[in-house]
Amino acid sequence: MIFKDALRRELSFTTGGVFLVLVTIMVTTLVIRILGYAANGTVNPEDAIVLIALATLGYLAVLLTVSLFVATLIVLVRWYKDSEMIVWFASGLSISNLIKPILQFATPLIIVIALLALFVWPWANRETTLISQRFQQRDDVSMVSAGQFKESARAQRVFFIEELDVDKSEVKNIFVADNKNGRLSIAVASTGFIQNSEGGEKSIVLRNGRRYEGYPTEPDFRILEFDNYITKIRSKEALAPAPRDREKTISELFNDGNPNAINANRAELLWRIGLPLMALGLVLIAIPLAYVNPRLGNYTAMFYAVLIYLIYSNLLNLTQNFVAQGKFSVFVGIWPIHLLALLIATVLIRNRINPSVKWWRRQLPAGLGKK
């Protein structure tokens, strides 16, 4: 009981520490990426923090899977290095006795991973898409603010208004630059107002100003004076786009009647179900993989751990792609990878119980398997 309590305690602290490190790395990467999108005008800078939080929530299942795998390895490797496993074995226990306490610790986290993959992952992706679409479909009047140059959603128009009276819908010292079909048009006026039209459309009416069309070096350059110049502002509601497979809920994946999306929905379902199964397989593999000779270095196990995770994850993604392409059904693709991981863990554990005698030789008839 002392060893089991110490094991659970160390697994808790180590898993929390690894998880915080991975979250920090993830958030740093997302900050760089999303701020780059904001600088390019793809997303609203004001939504950057929300998008970072949603992306982090979406990847929590993957981060927890890696944290659980790495933490199990780190704890057991330290036990081997500090000869604590020798005391464990001297007490009459084998490496198989580690399976139950480790699984007792890992089972709640695997359930959390399943919930995150099944519910939080599609919700976070959906909210991210809605925020991005809302920014792309914003109307031009929402960007009109006093004292700032504002670019329209399609980068075809630039507004500048020096003063804005929202109550009276009046504007002063207006600058509007349009770039359509490769032709530049600039309109300036000292006063104007915002006009509401039927159907919910809005326009800015410029009074007593000038309009410049073309470029001064070209022969078709024109300067026009006007009493009233109306520039339309498309006012429209942000339309919710059709959800992609990674944004659909479990019920939507099962009930989607679109024949073109059946394979993609099944592939997405395979990935979501496969993530907690992968966490279970990695934990079982980590138990025998953590063995190190106390006299040697402890980096070999971590190298194999990275290699195993990359292979496991890529095989899961490859299976998802095959199911999406209709090469085989989801029922065929969901079990081979996880069954192989379970077999590998079983073989390694049996070999680690008695490393001096190959377990498979004991299955052979007498006289076979000897040199």
Tab-separated table of C-alpha atoms in Angstrom:
chain	number	residue	atom	x	y	z
A	1	MET	CA	0.000	0.000	0.000
A	2	ILE	CA	2.896	2.369	0.741
A	3	PHE	CA	4.362	1.804	-2.705
A	4	LYS	CA	0.976	2.158	-4.420
A	5	ASP	CA	0.204	5.399	-2.597
A	6	ALA	CA	3.652	6.750	-3.462
A	7	LEU	CA	3.125	5.722	-7.090
A	8	ARG	CA	-0.229	7.508	-7.360
A	9	ARG	CA	1.173	10.611	-5.685
A	10	GLU	CA	4.179	10.807	-7.987
A	11	LEU	CA	2.040	10.143	-11.053
A	12	SER	CA	-0.297	12.968	-10.057
A	13	PHE	CA	2.455	15.530	-9.576
A	14	THR	CA	4.406	14.455	-12.660
A	15	THR	CA	1.339	14.382	-14.911
A	16	GLY	CA	0.371	17.861	-13.727
A	17	GLY	CA	3.874	19.187	-14.328
A	18	VAL	CA	4.169	17.678	-17.811
A	19	PHE	CA	0.688	18.915	-18.691
A	20	LEU	CA	1.527	22.492	-17.637
A	21	VAL	CA	4.709	22.428	-19.716
A	22	LEU	CA	2.838	21.159	-22.786
A	23	VAL	CA	0.057	23.714	-22.333
A	24	THR	CA	2.650	26.501	-22.072
A	25	ILE	CA	4.316	25.365	-25.289
A	26	MET	CA	0.936	25.051	-27.005
A	27	VAL	CA	-0.239	28.510	-25.905
A	28	THR	CA	3.053	30.101	-27.003
A	29	THR	CA	2.734	28.508	-30.438
A	30	LEU	CA	-0.910	29.574	-30.738
A	31	VAL	CA	-0.104	33.157	-29.713
A	32	ILE	CA	2.479	33.442	-32.497
A	33	ARG	CA	0.172	31.856	-35.078
A	34	ILE	CA	-3.041	33.745	-34.228
A	35	LEU	CA	-1.303	37.089	-33.861
A	36	GLY	CA	0.095	36.463	-37.339
A	37	TYR	CA	-3.450	35.890	-38.591
A	38	ALA	CA	-4.570	39.085	-36.875
A	39	ALA	CA	-1.735	41.055	-38.485
A	40	ASN	CA	-2.784	39.726	-41.903
A	41	GLY	CA	-6.403	40.714	-41.323
A	42	THR	CA	-7.691	37.129	-41.239
A	43	VAL	CA	-9.051	37.386	-37.689
A	44	ASN	CA	-10.060	40.248	-35.451
A	45	PRO	CA	-7.254	41.237	-33.040
A	46	GLU	CA	-9.866	41.665	-30.329
A	47	ASP	CA	-10.794	37.978	-30.685
A	48	ALA	CA	-7.200	36.734	-30.410
A	49	ILE	CA	-7.434	35.734	-26.737
A	50	VAL	CA	-10.733	33.901	-27.294
A	51	LEU	CA	-9.330	32.041	-30.302
A	52	ILE	CA	-6.231	31.018	-28.340
A	53	ALA	CA	-8.399	29.727	-25.489
A	54	LEU	CA	-10.664	27.782	-27.880
A	55	ALA	CA	-7.699	26.225	-29.702
A	56	THR	CA	-6.157	25.200	-26.377
A	57	LEU	CA	-9.427	23.621	-25.246
A	58	GLY	CA	-9.651	21.731	-28.522
A	59	TYR	CA	-6.218	20.168	-28.082
A	60	LEU	CA	-6.559	19.338	-24.370
A	61	ALA	CA	-7.379	15.708	-25.179
A	62	VAL	CA	-4.124	15.281	-27.116
A	63	LEU	CA	-2.129	17.099	-24.441
A	64	LEU	CA	-3.566	14.912	-21.681
A	65	THR	CA	-2.767	11.768	-23.678
A	66	VAL	CA	0.861	12.793	-24.092
A	67	SER	CA	1.098	13.953	-20.462
A	68	LEU	CA	-0.191	10.636	-19.130
A	69	PHE	CA	2.219	8.644	-21.298
A	70	VAL	CA	5.287	10.766	-20.517
A	71	ALA	CA	4.501	11.012	-16.789
A	72	THR	CA	4.206	7.228	-16.446
A	73	LEU	CA	7.577	6.833	-18.133
A	74	ILE	CA	9.271	9.513	-16.046
A	75	VAL	CA	8.055	8.086	-12.728
A	76	LEU	CA	8.967	4.480	-13.494
A	77	VAL	CA	12.334	5.437	-15.004
A	78	ARG	CA	13.163	7.327	-11.795
A	79	TRP	CA	12.136	4.321	-9.730
A	80	TYR	CA	14.516	2.134	-11.702
A	81	LYS	CA	17.332	4.705	-11.465
A	82	ASP	CA	16.889	5.114	-7.690
A	83	SER	CA	16.621	1.328	-7.174
A	84	GLU	CA	13.097	1.642	-5.794
A	85	MET	CA	11.957	-1.033	-8.221
A	86	ILE	CA	14.475	-3.406	-6.604
A	87	VAL	CA	12.616	-2.972	-3.316
A	88	TRP	CA	9.347	-3.538	-5.195
A	89	PHE	CA	10.636	-6.800	-6.674
A	90	ALA	CA	12.218	-7.854	-3.353
A	91	SER	CA	8.802	-7.539	-1.719
A	92	GLY	CA	7.540	-10.383	-3.871
A	93	LEU	CA	5.849	-8.182	-6.460
A	94	SER	CA	6.439	-8.237	-10.184
A	95	ILE	CA	6.056	-5.648	-12.895
A	96	SER	CA	2.544	-6.940	-13.568
A	97	ASN	CA	1.510	-5.647	-10.134
A	98	LEU	CA	2.108	-2.129	-11.420
A	99	ILE	CA	-0.709	-2.431	-13.960
A	100	LYS	CA	-3.603	-2.156	-11.515
A	101	PRO	CA	-2.497	0.984	-9.583
A	102	ILE	CA	-1.402	2.731	-12.782
A	103	LEU	CA	-4.704	1.939	-14.482
A	104	GLN	CA	-6.597	3.111	-11.398
A	105	PHE	CA	-4.810	6.435	-11.726
A	106	ALA	CA	-5.141	6.612	-15.524
A	107	THR	CA	-8.807	5.589	-15.874
A	108	PRO	CA	-10.314	8.945	-14.730
A	109	LEU	CA	-7.956	10.801	-17.057
A	110	ILE	CA	-8.850	8.504	-19.948
A	111	ILE	CA	-12.529	9.233	-19.306
A	112	VAL	CA	-11.741	12.968	-19.343
A	113	ILE	CA	-9.831	12.484	-22.606
A	114	ALA	CA	-12.852	10.717	-24.117
A	115	LEU	CA	-15.210	13.520	-23.041
A	116	LEU	CA	-12.859	16.169	-24.416
A	117	ALA	CA	-12.484	14.357	-27.740
A	118	LEU	CA	-16.191	13.638	-28.133
A	119	PHE	CA	-17.678	16.950	-27.000
A	120	VAL	CA	-15.164	19.750	-26.330
A	121	TRP	CA	-13.145	19.228	-29.539
A	122	PRO	CA	-16.097	19.807	-31.959
A	123	TRP	CA	-17.501	22.668	-29.859
A	124	ALA	CA	-14.163	24.522	-29.820
A	125	ASN	CA	-13.714	24.041	-33.576
A	126	ARG	CA	-17.250	25.256	-34.257
A	127	GLU	CA	-16.877	28.381	-32.133
A	128	THR	CA	-13.534	29.195	-33.786
A	129	THR	CA	-15.106	28.951	-37.236
A	130	LEU	CA	-18.063	31.130	-36.229
A	131	ILE	CA	-15.792	33.849	-34.842
A	132	SER	CA	-13.645	33.825	-37.984
A	133	GLN	CA	-16.677	33.844	-40.290
A	134	ARG	CA	-18.302	36.642	-38.316
A	135	PHE	CA	-15.202	38.756	-38.788
A	136	GLN	CA	-14.987	37.964	-42.496
A	137	GLN	CA	-18.681	38.761	-43.023
A	138	ARG	CA	-18.700	41.945	-40.991
A	139	ASP	CA	-20.255	45.024	-42.626
A	140	ASP	CA	-18.192	48.094	-43.415
A	141	VAL	CA	-20.092	50.404	-41.069
A	142	SER	CA	-19.001	48.320	-38.085
A	143	MET	CA	-15.432	49.345	-38.822
A	144	VAL	CA	-16.070	53.082	-39.118
A	145	SER	CA	-14.507	54.748	-36.097
A	146	ALA	CA	-13.276	58.278	-35.537
A	147	GLY	CA	-9.617	59.002	-36.127
A	148	GLN	CA	-8.640	55.596	-37.534
A	149	PHE	CA	-8.073	54.153	-40.981
A	150	LYS	CA	-10.193	51.023	-41.320
A	151	GLU	CA	-10.061	48.424	-44.083
A	152	SER	CA	-13.165	46.593	-45.277
A	153	ALA	CA	-13.585	42.840	-44.939
A	154	ARG	CA	-12.576	42.185	-48.555
A	155	ALA	CA	-9.717	44.706	-48.544
A	156	GLN	CA	-11.418	46.726	-51.317
A	157	ARG	CA	-12.261	49.841	-49.334
A	158	VAL	CA	-10.551	52.028	-46.739
A	159	PHE	CA	-12.443	54.482	-44.509
A	160	PHE	CA	-11.213	57.407	-42.487
A	161	ILE	CA	-13.528	59.653	-40.479
A	162	GLU	CA	-12.147	62.363	-38.272
A	163	GLU	CA	-15.321	62.936	-36.213
A	164	LEU	CA	-18.374	60.744	-35.710
A	165	ASP	CA	-21.630	61.626	-33.970
A	166	VAL	CA	-23.382	58.336	-33.393
A	167	ASP	CA	-26.609	59.880	-32.049
A	168	LYS	CA	-27.076	62.163	-35.057
A	169	SER	CA	-25.434	59.754	-37.549
A	170	GLU	CA	-23.247	62.612	-38.732
A	171	VAL	CA	-19.630	62.356	-39.859
A	172	LYS	CA	-16.987	64.968	-40.618
A	173	ASN	CA	-13.842	65.010	-42.747
A	174	ILE	CA	-14.393	61.732	-44.574
A	175	PHE	CA	-11.901	59.846	-46.716
A	176	VAL	CA	-13.047	56.815	-48.741
A	177	ALA	CA	-10.717	54.859	-51.044
A	178	ASP	CA	-12.115	52.131	-53.325
A	179	ASN	CA	-10.092	49.696	-55.387
A	180	LYS	CA	-12.305	47.773	-57.805
A	181	ASN	CA	-11.228	45.995	-60.979
A	182	GLY	CA	-7.746	47.445	-60.642
A	183	ARG	CA	-9.008	51.061	-60.673
A	184	LEU	CA	-8.483	53.387	-57.715
A	185	SER	CA	-11.183	55.842	-56.660
A	186	ILE	CA	-10.750	58.299	-53.763
A	187	ALA	CA	-13.544	60.477	-52.393
A	188	VAL	CA	-13.058	63.193	-49.759
A	189	ALA	CA	-15.641	65.459	-48.167
A	190	SER	CA	-15.893	67.747	-45.170
A	191	THR	CA	-19.299	66.534	-43.957
A	192	GLY	CA	-21.689	63.620	-44.402
A	193	PHE	CA	-24.150	61.380	-42.675
A	194	ILE	CA	-25.113	57.703	-42.366
A	195	GLN	CA	-28.295	56.847	-44.236
A	196	ASN	CA	-30.504	53.847	-43.529
A	197	SER	CA	-32.159	52.277	-46.570
A	198	GLU	CA	-34.883	49.699	-47.004
A	199	GLY	CA	-33.894	46.115	-46.465
A	200	GLY	CA	-31.468	46.973	-43.679
A	201	GLU	CA	-28.782	48.391	-45.955
A	202	LYS	CA	-26.776	51.424	-44.923
A	203	SER	CA	-24.921	54.062	-46.869
A	204	ILE	CA	-22.616	56.979	-46.128
A	205	VAL	CA	-23.611	60.183	-47.946
A	206	LEU	CA	-20.714	62.582	-48.544
A	207	ARG	CA	-21.512	66.285	-49.091
A	208	ASN	CA	-19.640	68.925	-51.054
A	209	GLY	CA	-16.501	66.989	-51.796
A	210	ARG	CA	-14.192	65.746	-54.538
A	211	ARG	CA	-13.594	62.388	-56.154
A	212	TYR	CA	-10.340	61.302	-57.786
A	213	GLU	CA	-10.439	58.414	-60.256
A	214	GLY	CA	-7.403	56.613	-61.602
A	215	TYR	CA	-3.758	57.565	-61.179
A	216	PRO	CA	-2.264	61.034	-61.892
A	217	THR	CA	0.276	59.567	-64.347
A	218	GLU	CA	-2.431	57.966	-66.520
A	219	PRO	CA	-4.361	59.819	-69.265
A	220	ASP	CA	-7.775	58.783	-67.921
A	221	PHE	CA	-7.186	60.395	-64.514
A	222	ARG	CA	-10.223	62.505	-63.497
A	223	ILE	CA	-11.128	64.933	-60.722
A	224	LEU	CA	-14.851	65.304	-60.032
A	225	GLU	CA	-16.668	67.632	-57.672
A	226	PHE	CA	-19.982	66.574	-56.181
A	227	ASP	CA	-22.749	67.873	-53.962
A	228	ASN	CA	-23.763	64.419	-52.721
A	229	TYR	CA	-21.860	61.167	-53.124
A	230	ILE	CA	-23.320	57.927	-51.804
A	231	THR	CA	-21.112	54.977	-50.974
A	232	LYS	CA	-23.047	51.852	-50.060
A	233	ILE	CA	-22.248	49.784	-47.027
A	234	ARG	CA	-23.384	46.190	-47.182
A	235	SER	CA	-25.081	45.423	-43.882
A	236	LYS	CA	-25.665	41.711	-43.494
A	237	GLU	CA	-25.863	39.166	-40.749
A	238	ALA	CA	-23.081	36.673	-40.324
A	239	LEU	CA	-24.351	33.427	-41.816
A	240	ALA	CA	-23.489	30.272	-39.949
A	241	PRO	CA	-21.485	28.083	-42.338
A	242	ALA	CA	-22.252	24.406	-42.745
A	243	PRO	CA	-20.311	22.510	-40.078
A	244	ARG	CA	-17.316	20.474	-41.148
A	245	ASP	CA	-16.830	16.930	-39.884
A	246	ARG	CA	-14.445	18.107	-37.140
A	247	GLU	CA	-17.126	20.566	-35.939
A	248	LYS	CA	-20.063	18.162	-35.806
A	249	THR	CA	-21.467	16.742	-32.603
A	250	ILE	CA	-21.825	13.009	-32.073
A	251	SER	CA	-25.501	13.098	-33.013
A	252	GLU	CA	-24.729	15.064	-36.191
A	253	LEU	CA	-22.058	12.550	-37.188
A	254	PHE	CA	-24.542	9.681	-36.816
A	255	ASN	CA	-27.613	11.411	-38.290
A	256	ASP	CA	-26.053	13.239	-41.238
A	257	GLY	CA	-27.913	11.948	-44.308
A	258	ASN	CA	-25.549	13.476	-46.853
A	259	PRO	CA	-24.091	10.504	-48.790
A	260	ASN	CA	-20.978	12.510	-49.682
A	261	ALA	CA	-20.166	13.099	-46.005
A	262	ILE	CA	-20.776	9.607	-44.613
A	263	ASN	CA	-17.163	8.444	-44.911
A	264	ALA	CA	-15.792	11.709	-43.516
A	265	ASN	CA	-18.176	11.520	-40.551
A	266	ARG	CA	-17.177	7.938	-39.826
A	267	ALA	CA	-13.489	8.836	-40.063
A	268	GLU	CA	-13.966	11.692	-37.605
A	269	LEU	CA	-15.821	9.371	-35.239
A	270	LEU	CA	-12.970	6.850	-35.494
A	271	TRP	CA	-10.440	9.502	-34.496
A	272	ARG	CA	-12.462	10.693	-31.503
A	273	ILE	CA	-13.001	7.172	-30.200
A	274	GLY	CA	-9.411	6.209	-30.983
A	275	LEU	CA	-7.869	8.973	-28.864
A	276	PRO	CA	-8.823	7.543	-25.407
A	277	LEU	CA	-7.979	4.052	-26.676
A	278	MET	CA	-4.566	5.347	-27.722
A	279	ALA	CA	-4.086	6.833	-24.243
A	280	LEU	CA	-4.821	3.408	-22.714
A	281	GLY	CA	-2.448	1.627	-25.089
A	282	LEU	CA	0.370	4.098	-24.453
A	283	VAL	CA	0.043	3.749	-20.677
A	284	LEU	CA	0.277	-0.044	-20.906
A	285	ILE	CA	3.305	0.188	-23.204
A	286	ALA	CA	4.982	2.682	-20.859
A	287	ILE	CA	5.073	0.159	-17.977
A	288	PRO	CA	7.629	-2.260	-19.518
A	289	LEU	CA	9.228	0.440	-21.666
A	290	ALA	CA	10.405	2.341	-18.573
A	291	TYR	CA	12.959	-0.303	-17.587
A	292	VAL	CA	16.509	1.047	-17.443
A	293	ASN	CA	19.726	-0.300	-16.039
A	294	PRO	CA	20.623	1.865	-13.004
A	295	ARG	CA	24.233	1.926	-14.150
A	296	LEU	CA	23.322	3.260	-17.602
A	297	GLY	CA	21.639	6.407	-18.831
A	298	ASN	CA	17.881	6.868	-18.815
A	299	TYR	CA	17.456	8.540	-22.196
A	300	THR	CA	16.818	5.382	-24.226
A	301	ALA	CA	13.293	4.935	-22.874
A	302	MET	CA	12.347	8.534	-23.719
A	303	PHE	CA	13.691	8.121	-27.241
A	304	TYR	CA	11.561	5.017	-27.779
A	305	ALA	CA	8.607	6.800	-26.174
A	306	VAL	CA	8.726	9.641	-28.700
A	307	LEU	CA	9.106	7.153	-31.542
A	308	ILE	CA	6.190	5.008	-30.354
A	309	TYR	CA	3.898	8.000	-29.901
A	310	LEU	CA	4.685	9.350	-33.380
A	311	ILE	CA	4.091	5.960	-34.990
A	312	TYR	CA	0.873	5.387	-33.014
A	313	SER	CA	-0.501	8.853	-33.768
A	314	ASN	CA	0.395	8.710	-37.456
A	315	LEU	CA	-1.150	5.268	-37.837
A	316	LEU	CA	-4.362	6.573	-36.275
A	317	ASN	CA	-4.404	9.536	-38.666
A	318	LEU	CA	-3.607	7.251	-41.605
A	319	THR	CA	-6.488	4.958	-40.682
A	320	GLN	CA	-8.762	7.976	-40.431
A	321	ASN	CA	-7.774	9.026	-43.958
A	322	PHE	CA	-8.395	5.512	-45.309
A	323	VAL	CA	-11.869	5.455	-43.766
A	324	ALA	CA	-12.595	8.941	-45.129
A	325	GLN	CA	-11.592	7.733	-48.605
A	326	GLY	CA	-13.845	4.686	-48.293
A	327	LYS	CA	-11.014	2.145	-48.573
A	328	PHE	CA	-12.381	0.195	-45.601
A	329	SER	CA	-15.138	0.588	-43.037
A	330	VAL	CA	-14.848	2.189	-39.644
A	331	PHE	CA	-15.475	-1.153	-37.900
A	332	VAL	CA	-12.445	-2.658	-39.633
A	333	GLY	CA	-10.227	0.360	-39.050
A	334	ILE	CA	-10.953	0.981	-35.377
A	335	TRP	CA	-9.456	-2.160	-33.802
A	336	PRO	CA	-6.160	-3.247	-35.534
A	337	ILE	CA	-3.965	-0.386	-34.250
A	338	HIS	CA	-5.185	-0.566	-30.652
A	339	LEU	CA	-5.093	-4.369	-30.653
A	340	LEU	CA	-1.506	-4.232	-31.897
A	341	ALA	CA	-0.610	-1.810	-29.084
A	342	LEU	CA	-2.195	-4.174	-26.538
A	343	LEU	CA	-0.252	-7.137	-27.952
A	344	ILE	CA	3.015	-5.180	-27.858
A	345	ALA	CA	2.385	-4.192	-24.234
A	346	THR	CA	1.575	-7.819	-23.326
A	347	VAL	CA	4.718	-9.164	-24.995
A	348	LEU	CA	6.951	-6.542	-23.358
A	349	ILE	CA	5.446	-7.117	-19.916
A	350	ARG	CA	5.838	-10.891	-20.158
A	351	ASN	CA	9.390	-10.507	-21.364
A	352	ARG	CA	10.160	-8.063	-18.543
A	353	ILE	CA	8.776	-10.446	-15.903
A	354	ASN	CA	11.487	-12.960	-16.776
A	355	PRO	CA	14.001	-11.323	-19.113
A	356	SER	CA	16.507	-14.182	-18.858
A	357	VAL	CA	14.157	-16.666	-20.565
A	358	LYS	CA	12.253	-15.756	-23.705
A	359	TRP	CA	8.605	-16.369	-23.028
A	360	TRP	CA	7.983	-17.670	-26.520
A	361	ARG	CA	10.483	-20.483	-25.982
A	362	ARG	CA	8.357	-21.830	-23.175
A	363	GLN	CA	5.515	-22.227	-25.665
A	364	LEU	CA	7.607	-24.488	-27.915
A	365	PRO	CA	7.925	-28.287	-27.552
A	366	ALA	CA	10.892	-29.684	-25.696
A	367	GLY	CA	14.116	-29.544	-27.660
A	368	LEU	CA	13.046	-26.580	-29.802
A	369	GLY	CA	14.241	-23.027	-29.235
A	370	LYS	CA	17.660	-24.271	-27.990
A	371	LYS	CA	20.950	-23.624	-29.721
